[in-house]
mmCIF file of C-alpha atoms in Angstrom:
data_model
loop_
_atom_site.group_PDB
_atom_site.id
_atom_site.type_symbol
_atom_site.label_atom_id
_atom_site.label_comp_id
_atom_site.label_asym_id
_atom_site.label_seq_id
_atom_site.Cartn_x
_atom_site.Cartn_y
_atom_site.Cartn_z
ATOM 1 C CA MET A 1 88.699 49.661 201.095
ATOM 2 C CA ALA A 2 87.123 52.728 202.544
ATOM 3 C CA THR A 3 83.461 52.551 204.005
ATOM 4 C CA CYS A 4 81.754 55.880 203.998
ATOM 5 C CA VAL A 5 78.377 57.484 204.730
ATOM 6 C CA TRP A 6 76.445 60.170 202.806
ATOM 7 C CA ALA A 7 73.636 61.732 204.710
ATOM 8 C CA THR A 8 71.036 64.291 203.618
ATOM 9 C CA GLY A 9 67.513 65.166 204.568
ATOM 10 C CA GLY A 10 67.154 62.351 207.122
ATOM 11 C CA THR A 11 68.474 59.678 204.695
ATOM 12 C CA GLN A 12 71.756 57.919 205.158
ATOM 13 C CA PHE A 13 73.599 55.908 202.382
ATOM 14 C CA ARG A 14 76.444 53.678 203.424
ATOM 15 C CA PHE A 15 78.837 52.899 200.579
ATOM 16 C CA ARG A 16 82.191 51.318 200.077
ATOM 17 C CA THR A 17 84.933 52.179 197.562
ATOM 18 C CA PRO A 18 88.586 51.146 196.927
ATOM 19 C CA ASP A 19 91.132 53.635 198.302
ATOM 20 C CA PRO A 20 92.350 55.434 195.232
ATOM 21 C CA GLN A 21 95.700 56.025 196.765
ATOM 22 C CA THR A 22 96.574 52.414 197.511
ATOM 23 C CA GLU A 23 94.268 50.275 195.234
ATOM 24 C CA LYS A 24 94.384 52.078 191.941
ATOM 25 C CA GLY A 25 94.975 50.063 188.814
ATOM 26 C CA SER A 26 98.195 50.047 186.811
ATOM 27 C CA GLY A 27 96.920 52.796 184.501
ATOM 28 C CA GLY A 28 96.718 53.409 180.802
ATOM 29 C CA LYS A 29 94.940 50.157 179.784
ATOM 30 C CA GLN A 30 91.550 51.689 179.017
ATOM 31 C CA LYS A 31 92.905 54.628 176.939
ATOM 32 C CA LEU A 32 94.903 52.300 174.860
ATOM 33 C CA LEU A 33 91.749 50.324 174.173
ATOM 34 C CA GLY A 34 89.798 53.461 173.360
ATOM 35 C CA LEU A 35 87.418 53.283 176.314
ATOM 36 C CA PRO A 36 86.740 56.118 178.652
ATOM 37 C CA LEU A 37 87.087 56.107 182.403
ATOM 38 C CA PHE A 38 84.031 54.715 184.187
ATOM 39 C CA THR A 39 82.331 55.074 187.525
ATOM 40 C CA PHE A 40 80.782 51.745 188.440
ATOM 41 C CA LEU A 41 77.959 52.208 190.951
ATOM 42 C CA PHE A 42 76.689 48.939 192.420
ATOM 43 C CA ALA A 43 73.625 48.433 194.669
ATOM 44 C CA THR A 44 74.054 45.553 197.050
ATOM 45 C CA ASP A 45 71.655 42.630 196.823
ATOM 46 C CA PRO A 46 70.407 42.142 200.399
ATOM 47 C CA PRO A 47 71.174 40.532 202.707
ATOM 48 C CA ASN A 48 74.620 41.202 201.202
ATOM 49 C CA VAL A 49 76.289 44.232 202.584
ATOM 50 C CA VAL A 50 79.014 46.480 201.095
ATOM 51 C CA GLU A 51 81.740 44.338 202.585
ATOM 52 C CA HIS A 52 80.673 41.338 200.388
ATOM 53 C CA TYR A 53 81.935 43.279 197.226
ATOM 54 C CA ASP A 54 85.677 43.417 197.692
ATOM 55 C CA GLY A 55 86.161 40.353 195.496
ATOM 56 C CA CYS A 56 83.978 41.739 192.747
ATOM 57 C CA PHE A 57 85.771 44.943 192.848
ATOM 58 C CA ALA A 58 89.159 43.208 192.460
ATOM 59 C CA ALA A 59 87.964 41.297 189.425
ATOM 60 C CA MET A 60 86.538 44.545 187.900
ATOM 61 C CA ARG A 61 89.778 46.332 188.543
ATOM 62 C CA ASP A 62 91.559 43.771 186.372
ATOM 63 C CA ARG A 63 89.387 44.808 183.465
ATOM 64 C CA PHE A 64 88.904 48.511 184.381
ATOM 65 C CA PRO A 65 92.173 49.361 186.256
ATOM 66 C CA ASP A 66 91.592 53.198 186.270
ATOM 67 C CA SER A 67 87.950 53.289 186.840
ATOM 68 C CA GLU A 68 86.118 54.008 190.143
ATOM 69 C CA MET A 69 83.941 51.468 191.991
ATOM 70 C CA LEU A 70 81.326 52.228 194.634
ATOM 71 C CA VAL A 71 78.761 49.873 196.206
ATOM 72 C CA PHE A 72 75.940 51.178 198.314
ATOM 73 C CA GLU A 73 73.158 49.826 200.490
ATOM 74 C CA LEU A 74 69.573 51.102 199.758
ATOM 75 C CA PRO A 75 68.090 52.961 202.624
ATOM 76 C CA GLY A 76 66.407 50.551 205.027
ATOM 77 C CA PHE A 77 68.800 47.756 204.123
ATOM 78 C CA GLY A 78 72.249 47.031 205.613
ATOM 79 C CA MET A 79 73.239 50.109 207.542
ATOM 80 C CA SER A 80 71.642 52.709 205.289
ATOM 81 C CA HIS A 81 68.453 54.187 206.551
ATOM 82 C CA SER A 82 65.794 56.793 205.907
ATOM 83 C CA GLN A 83 63.288 58.631 208.032
ATOM 84 C CA ARG A 84 60.803 58.239 205.186
ATOM 85 C CA SER A 85 59.034 54.870 204.632
ATOM 86 C CA SER A 86 57.257 54.700 201.232
ATOM 87 C CA ILE A 87 58.638 52.870 198.291
ATOM 88 C CA ASP A 88 58.366 56.088 196.187
ATOM 89 C CA ASP A 89 60.418 58.002 198.770
ATOM 90 C CA LEU A 90 63.074 55.251 198.447
ATOM 91 C CA ALA A 91 63.061 55.838 194.673
ATOM 92 C CA GLN A 92 63.598 59.576 195.241
ATOM 93 C CA ASP A 93 66.429 58.804 197.818
ATOM 94 C CA LEU A 94 68.051 56.660 195.135
ATOM 95 C CA THR A 95 67.771 59.397 192.540
ATOM 96 C CA ASN A 96 69.435 61.883 194.911
ATOM 97 C CA PHE A 97 72.329 59.540 195.591
ATOM 98 C CA ILE A 98 72.938 58.781 191.939
ATOM 99 C CA LEU A 99 73.049 62.457 191.343
ATOM 100 C CA LYS A 100 75.536 62.948 194.166
ATOM 101 C CA VAL A 101 77.830 60.274 192.807
ATOM 102 C CA LYS A 102 77.624 61.826 189.381
ATOM 103 C CA GLN A 103 78.603 65.249 190.748
ATOM 104 C CA ASP A 104 81.605 63.685 192.440
ATOM 105 C CA HIS A 105 82.607 61.796 189.301
ATOM 106 C CA SER A 106 81.430 64.128 186.554
ATOM 107 C CA GLU A 107 84.386 63.364 184.212
ATOM 108 C CA SER A 108 83.637 59.655 183.839
ATOM 109 C CA ASP A 109 80.809 57.681 182.363
ATOM 110 C CA MET A 110 78.495 55.996 184.946
ATOM 111 C CA VAL A 111 77.723 52.335 184.769
ATOM 112 C CA LEU A 112 74.807 51.571 187.191
ATOM 113 C CA VAL A 113 74.705 47.958 188.378
ATOM 114 C CA MET A 114 71.364 46.936 189.854
ATOM 115 C CA PRO A 115 70.617 43.492 191.134
ATOM 116 C CA CYS A 116 67.352 41.811 191.937
ATOM 117 C CA VAL A 117 64.636 43.945 193.374
ATOM 118 C CA SER A 118 66.830 47.089 193.225
ATOM 119 C CA ALA A 119 66.584 47.100 189.495
ATOM 120 C CA LEU A 120 62.869 47.525 189.708
ATOM 121 C CA PHE A 121 63.497 51.134 190.593
ATOM 122 C CA CYS A 122 65.240 51.803 187.243
ATOM 123 C CA PRO A 123 62.088 52.282 185.068
ATOM 124 C CA LEU A 124 60.967 55.111 187.363
ATOM 125 C CA VAL A 125 64.305 56.603 188.430
ATOM 126 C CA LEU A 126 66.341 56.655 185.199
ATOM 127 C CA PRO A 127 63.839 58.615 182.981
ATOM 128 C CA ASN A 128 63.882 61.321 185.612
ATOM 129 C CA LEU A 129 67.518 61.884 185.662
ATOM 130 C CA PRO A 130 69.148 64.607 183.556
ATOM 131 C CA LEU A 131 70.566 63.439 180.242
ATOM 132 C CA GLY A 132 74.074 62.046 180.686
ATOM 133 C CA THR A 133 73.795 61.037 184.328
ATOM 134 C CA VAL A 134 73.942 57.322 183.658
ATOM 135 C CA GLU A 135 75.528 56.020 180.384
ATOM 136 C CA HIS A 136 75.131 52.233 180.845
ATOM 137 C CA LEU A 137 72.872 49.930 182.842
ATOM 138 C CA VAL A 138 73.585 46.438 184.059
ATOM 139 C CA VAL A 139 70.590 44.413 185.570
ATOM 140 C CA VAL A 140 71.320 41.353 187.460
ATOM 141 C CA GLN A 141 68.870 38.581 188.363
ATOM 142 C CA CYS A 142 65.686 40.673 187.929
ATOM 143 C CA ALA A 143 62.476 39.911 185.873
ATOM 144 C CA ASP A 144 59.724 42.209 185.046
ATOM 145 C CA TYR A 145 57.093 42.976 187.670
ATOM 146 C CA ALA A 146 55.042 39.808 186.975
ATOM 147 C CA GLY A 147 58.213 37.691 187.096
ATOM 148 C CA GLU A 148 59.367 39.269 190.326
ATOM 149 C CA LEU A 149 55.901 38.656 191.786
ATOM 150 C CA ARG A 150 56.318 34.874 190.886
ATOM 151 C CA TRP A 151 59.763 35.071 192.637
ATOM 152 C CA ALA A 152 58.230 36.750 195.743
ATOM 153 C CA ASN A 153 55.476 34.048 195.880
ATOM 154 C CA GLY A 154 58.170 31.325 195.756
ATOM 155 C CA VAL A 155 60.205 32.986 198.526
ATOM 156 C CA ASN A 156 56.950 33.533 200.490
ATOM 157 C CA SER A 157 55.493 30.060 199.829
ATOM 158 C CA GLY A 158 54.383 29.732 203.506
ATOM 159 C CA GLY A 159 52.587 33.046 203.354
ATOM 160 C CA MET A 160 54.414 34.509 206.412
ATOM 161 C CA LEU A 161 56.100 37.429 204.633
ATOM 162 C CA SER A 162 52.712 38.837 203.433
ATOM 163 C CA LEU A 163 51.158 39.193 206.914
ATOM 164 C CA PRO A 164 50.797 42.830 207.891
ATOM 165 C CA GLY A 165 52.721 43.903 211.007
ATOM 166 C CA LEU A 166 53.512 40.416 212.231
ATOM 167 C CA ALA A 167 55.741 39.562 209.286
ATOM 168 C CA ARG A 168 57.782 42.701 209.687
ATOM 169 C CA LEU A 169 58.281 42.138 213.466
ATOM 170 C CA TYR A 170 59.290 38.508 212.772
ATOM 171 C CA ASN A 171 61.648 39.661 210.072
ATOM 172 C CA TYR A 172 63.198 42.289 212.385
ATOM 173 C CA LEU A 173 63.779 39.913 215.220
ATOM 174 C CA ASN A 174 65.115 37.102 213.130
ATOM 175 C CA ALA A 175 67.113 38.845 210.428
ATOM 176 C CA LYS A 176 70.295 36.968 211.074
ATOM 177 C CA ALA A 177 68.648 33.526 210.882
ATOM 178 C CA ILE A 178 66.647 34.611 207.728
ATOM 179 C CA SER A 179 69.877 35.759 206.175
ATOM 180 C CA ALA A 180 71.622 32.487 206.798
ATOM 181 C CA ASN A 181 68.672 30.554 205.305
ATOM 182 C CA TRP A 182 68.719 32.913 202.421
ATOM 183 C CA TYR A 183 72.235 32.009 201.456
ATOM 184 C CA LYS A 184 71.305 28.290 201.585
ATOM 185 C CA ALA A 185 68.623 28.919 199.130
ATOM 186 C CA THR A 186 70.487 31.198 196.855
ATOM 187 C CA PHE A 187 73.615 29.108 196.458
ATOM 188 C CA PRO A 188 73.640 25.795 194.605
ATOM 189 C CA LYS A 189 74.501 22.968 196.919
ATOM 190 C CA ARG A 190 77.125 21.914 194.424
ATOM 191 C CA GLY A 191 79.174 24.401 192.419
ATOM 192 C CA SER A 192 82.577 25.715 191.621
ATOM 193 C CA TYR A 193 83.395 28.895 193.509
ATOM 194 C CA HIS A 194 87.057 29.413 193.112
ATOM 195 C CA GLU A 195 86.384 32.952 191.927
ATOM 196 C CA CYS A 196 84.138 33.680 194.969
ATOM 197 C CA CYS A 197 85.556 35.825 197.751
ATOM 198 C CA GLY A 198 85.701 33.842 200.906
ATOM 199 C CA CYS A 199 86.722 30.480 199.437
ATOM 200 C CA LYS A 200 89.890 29.683 201.126
ATOM 201 C CA THR A 201 90.433 26.190 199.730
ATOM 202 C CA ALA A 202 93.004 26.063 196.973
ATOM 203 C CA THR A 203 91.606 26.408 193.416
ATOM 204 C CA SER A 204 92.678 22.879 192.423
ATOM 205 C CA GLN A 205 90.881 21.321 195.381
ATOM 206 C CA LEU A 206 87.750 23.405 194.723
ATOM 207 C CA GLU A 207 87.538 22.132 191.131
ATOM 208 C CA THR A 208 87.310 18.519 192.435
ATOM 209 C CA ASP A 209 85.447 19.098 195.763
ATOM 210 C CA VAL A 210 82.458 21.157 194.751
ATOM 211 C CA ASP A 211 80.604 20.378 197.895
ATOM 212 C CA GLN A 212 83.277 21.873 200.041
ATOM 213 C CA GLY A 213 83.550 24.874 197.786
ATOM 214 C CA ALA A 214 79.864 25.666 198.049
ATOM 215 C CA LEU A 215 79.906 25.170 201.817
ATOM 216 C CA GLN A 216 82.818 27.539 202.225
ATOM 217 C CA ALA A 217 81.126 30.235 200.049
ATOM 218 C CA ARG A 218 77.883 30.034 201.945
ATOM 219 C CA SER A 219 79.600 30.112 205.332
ATOM 220 C CA TRP A 220 81.667 33.162 204.350
ATOM 221 C CA PHE A 221 78.671 35.058 203.041
ATOM 222 C CA SER A 222 76.687 34.253 206.151
ATOM 223 C CA SER A 223 79.433 35.332 208.482
ATOM 224 C CA VAL A 224 79.979 38.634 206.749
ATOM 225 C CA ALA A 225 76.281 39.392 206.914
ATOM 226 C CA ALA A 226 76.039 38.220 210.606
ATOM 227 C CA ARG A 227 78.748 40.645 211.654
ATOM 228 C CA ALA A 228 76.893 43.453 209.925
ATOM 229 C CA PHE A 229 73.618 42.422 211.778
ATOM 230 C CA ASP A 230 75.483 42.523 215.062
ATOM 231 C CA LYS A 231 76.388 46.068 214.262
ATOM 232 C CA GLY A 232 72.826 47.106 213.362
ATOM 233 C CA ALA A 233 72.307 46.148 209.824
ATOM 234 C CA ARG A 234 68.881 45.351 208.621
ATOM 235 C CA PHE A 235 67.212 43.013 205.979
ATOM 236 C CA PRO A 236 63.531 44.083 205.815
ATOM 237 C CA LEU A 237 62.502 41.429 203.267
ATOM 238 C CA ALA A 238 58.846 41.451 204.459
ATOM 239 C CA TRP A 239 58.424 45.260 204.160
ATOM 240 C CA CYS A 240 59.991 45.182 200.625
ATOM 241 C CA LEU A 241 57.688 42.435 199.336
ATOM 242 C CA GLN A 242 54.597 43.892 200.954
ATOM 243 C CA ARG A 243 55.292 47.422 199.538
ATOM 244 C CA LEU A 244 56.017 46.128 196.082
ATOM 245 C CA PHE A 245 53.741 43.153 195.619
ATOM 246 C CA TYR A 246 51.295 42.301 198.402
ATOM 247 C CA ALA A 247 50.007 45.579 199.693
ATOM 248 C CA PRO A 248 51.427 48.412 197.533
ATOM 249 C CA PRO A 249 50.075 51.903 198.276
ATOM 250 C CA PRO A 250 47.303 52.624 195.630
ATOM 251 C CA ALA A 251 49.126 55.901 194.640
ATOM 252 C CA SER A 252 52.564 54.364 194.211
ATOM 253 C CA LYS A 253 54.196 55.717 191.036
ATOM 254 C CA LEU A 254 56.798 52.966 191.048
ATOM 255 C CA VAL A 255 54.304 50.149 191.158
ATOM 256 C CA ARG A 256 52.155 51.841 188.426
ATOM 257 C CA VAL A 257 55.177 52.240 186.152
ATOM 258 C CA LEU A 258 56.211 48.648 186.654
ATOM 259 C CA ARG A 259 52.721 47.254 185.997
ATOM 260 C CA GLU A 260 52.398 49.410 182.809
ATOM 261 C CA GLY A 261 55.609 47.805 181.478
ATOM 262 C CA ARG A 262 56.515 50.550 179.073
ATOM 263 C CA GLY A 263 60.089 50.981 177.783
ATOM 264 C CA THR A 264 61.049 54.035 179.833
ATOM 265 C CA ILE A 265 64.744 53.115 180.046
ATOM 266 C CA GLN A 266 66.613 54.726 177.103
ATOM 267 C CA ILE A 267 70.214 53.748 177.922
ATOM 268 C CA ASN A 268 72.040 50.614 176.726
ATOM 269 C CA THR A 269 71.390 47.704 179.005
ATOM 270 C CA LEU A 270 72.853 44.395 179.824
ATOM 271 C CA MET A 271 70.831 41.746 181.723
ATOM 272 C CA ILE A 272 72.663 38.950 183.593
ATOM 273 C CA TRP A 273 71.056 35.821 184.842
ATOM 274 C CA GLY A 274 72.522 33.036 187.090
ATOM 275 C CA MET A 275 70.888 29.812 185.963
ATOM 276 C CA GLN A 276 71.327 27.840 189.182
ATOM 277 C CA ASP A 277 69.185 30.134 191.289
ATOM 278 C CA GLY A 278 66.585 28.066 193.185
ATOM 279 C CA THR A 279 64.570 31.125 194.204
ATOM 280 C CA HIS A 280 63.964 32.048 190.557
ATOM 281 C CA ARG A 281 63.251 28.470 189.414
ATOM 282 C CA ALA A 282 59.775 29.449 188.047
ATOM 283 C CA ASN A 283 61.352 32.156 185.831
ATOM 284 C CA LEU A 284 64.656 30.648 184.575
ATOM 285 C CA ALA A 285 63.375 28.908 181.494
ATOM 286 C CA ASP A 286 61.657 31.979 180.131
ATOM 287 C CA GLU A 287 64.448 34.431 181.144
ATOM 288 C CA LYS A 288 67.097 32.299 179.414
ATOM 289 C CA ASP A 289 65.611 32.912 175.978
ATOM 290 C CA ALA A 290 63.712 36.249 176.378
ATOM 291 C CA PRO A 291 64.615 38.238 179.575
ATOM 292 C CA SER A 292 61.304 39.927 180.646
ATOM 293 C CA PHE A 293 63.055 43.060 182.118
ATOM 294 C CA ALA A 294 63.720 44.006 178.500
ATOM 295 C CA ARG A 295 60.116 45.326 178.309
ATOM 296 C CA TYR A 296 61.290 48.322 180.255
ATOM 297 C CA VAL A 297 64.146 49.138 177.873
ATOM 298 C CA SER A 298 63.869 51.156 174.668
ATOM 299 C CA ALA A 299 67.548 51.513 173.822
ATOM 300 C CA PRO A 300 69.650 50.690 170.709
ATOM 301 C CA LEU A 301 71.540 47.954 172.618
ATOM 302 C CA VAL A 302 69.814 45.450 174.879
ATOM 303 C CA GLN A 303 72.022 42.382 175.665
ATOM 304 C CA HIS A 304 71.586 39.435 178.027
ATOM 305 C CA ARG A 305 73.955 36.828 179.357
ATOM 306 C CA CYS A 306 73.325 33.681 181.242
ATOM 307 C CA PHE A 307 75.912 32.257 183.702
ATOM 308 C CA SER A 308 75.378 28.538 183.764
ATOM 309 C CA ASP A 309 77.183 27.935 187.125
ATOM 310 C CA SER A 310 76.005 31.067 189.047
ATOM 311 C CA ALA A 311 72.944 31.287 191.206
ATOM 312 C CA HIS A 312 71.381 34.440 192.710
ATOM 313 C CA PHE A 313 74.486 36.548 193.000
ATOM 314 C CA PRO A 314 76.396 36.159 189.651
ATOM 315 C CA GLU A 315 78.543 39.289 190.256
ATOM 316 C CA LEU A 316 79.771 37.840 193.580
ATOM 317 C CA GLN A 317 79.761 34.094 192.934
ATOM 318 C CA HIS A 318 81.674 34.469 189.608
ATOM 319 C CA PRO A 319 83.048 37.874 189.642
ATOM 320 C CA GLN A 320 85.712 37.331 186.940
ATOM 321 C CA GLN A 321 83.057 36.109 184.461
ATOM 322 C CA PHE A 322 80.854 39.031 185.390
ATOM 323 C CA ALA A 323 83.687 41.523 184.854
ATOM 324 C CA SER A 324 84.437 40.035 181.377
ATOM 325 C CA ALA A 325 80.608 40.233 180.478
ATOM 326 C CA VAL A 326 80.498 43.924 181.584
ATOM 327 C CA TYR A 327 83.693 44.736 179.761
ATOM 328 C CA ASP A 328 82.348 43.131 176.464
ATOM 329 C CA PHE A 329 79.040 45.016 176.854
ATOM 330 C CA VAL A 330 80.515 48.467 177.481
ATOM 331 C CA GLN A 331 82.855 48.080 174.522
ATOM 332 C CA ARG A 332 79.936 47.392 172.305
ATOM 333 C CA SER A 333 77.702 49.990 173.974
ATOM 334 C CA GLU A 334 80.233 52.732 173.481
ATOM 335 C CA ARG A 335 80.169 52.053 169.759
ATOM 336 C CA SER A 336 76.341 51.974 169.615
ATOM 337 C CA PRO A 337 74.081 54.841 168.182
ATOM 338 C CA ALA A 338 73.177 55.876 171.756
ATOM 339 C CA CYS A 339 76.763 56.777 172.545
ATOM 340 C CA ALA A 340 77.801 58.066 169.055
ATOM 341 C CA GLY A 341 79.572 61.353 169.178
ATOM 342 C CA LYS A 342 79.920 61.306 172.894
ATOM 343 C CA GLY A 343 83.465 62.514 172.973
ATOM 344 C CA SER A 344 85.086 64.632 175.695
ATOM 345 C CA GLY A 345 83.664 67.736 173.842
ATOM 346 C CA GLY A 346 80.143 66.332 173.776
ATOM 347 C CA ARG A 347 79.867 65.181 177.425
ATOM 348 C CA GLN A 348 77.088 66.599 179.438
ATOM 349 C CA PRO A 349 78.045 69.230 182.006
ATOM 350 C CA PRO A 350 78.058 68.215 185.707
ATOM 351 C CA VAL A 351 74.538 67.270 186.875
ATOM 352 C CA ARG A 352 73.100 69.553 189.493
ATOM 353 C CA ALA A 353 69.405 68.714 189.853
ATOM 354 C CA ALA A 354 66.693 66.349 188.768
ATOM 355 C CA SER A 355 62.970 66.611 188.465
ATOM 356 C CA ARG A 356 61.068 65.247 191.457
ATOM 357 C CA LEU A 357 59.651 61.699 190.787
#
């Protein structure tokens, strides 16, 4: 795996990708199945950092052996950063990074994978991208604005994270401890994690000793995050919740679009929910039958899948199941009206610019 940095205009994105020279798939499989090559662009779900995604990429490569995989940290999280501080500026930074990735991989279809709060940027960012920048969207563990506010209130049940100034200082000084507690809350105490990167126990033992499997998974996730924090990574949970929910700037375009709830996303979308997520307990019953994020999507194909054993990180806790769900989705999406006639001759030219948000 190669960990890289892309910097522009005071903003730095840290991302990770398999080395194409040593970790490429066996080749030919997708072409035989009639699928194009893809570039999968994942956002991390903090406090996860890019190093958490190696197991997910291995599972994805089994299904998409010749496609590219990249995972990045949003500016302000992990070891990505920006000199700008507003939530709308973060949306613009994300737009610029997506365009950069598309320029570098213009011959493949982009599949954007956005977990949790990062998915809330999609209703603003995606409509402002040139046609043909992102072909497919996968949303993981994210409700609509009202549902995410319920989630935030559950996470912030003591009220600490909504205190101006003090909460951010506390968050900054205690990021490693907050991260460890986050993994305790977002992993079920009992669960089978033999797919999960970091579980060192043999699969047969994990299937019978679910307590040990969950403990090993949580310990591994915490240790990877802790090493990143020791090197300067950040997890500004308080800043994020305040900017989005508790004290959003009155002129924020992102918050306005989210509150309006219009179907601004016009690309085929898959929504995935892990049903053992204690932090989303207030949302799970509704999301199982009618995922609320769908209000932001007006595309021919809108699918949702529920993983009964996964919690807050389905793509990391059960990566093989995740890869299979994405594979089934893009097969169907490529045959849908939104992608009809999109052969090599009809592909959009390389993207050069986007309108400012």
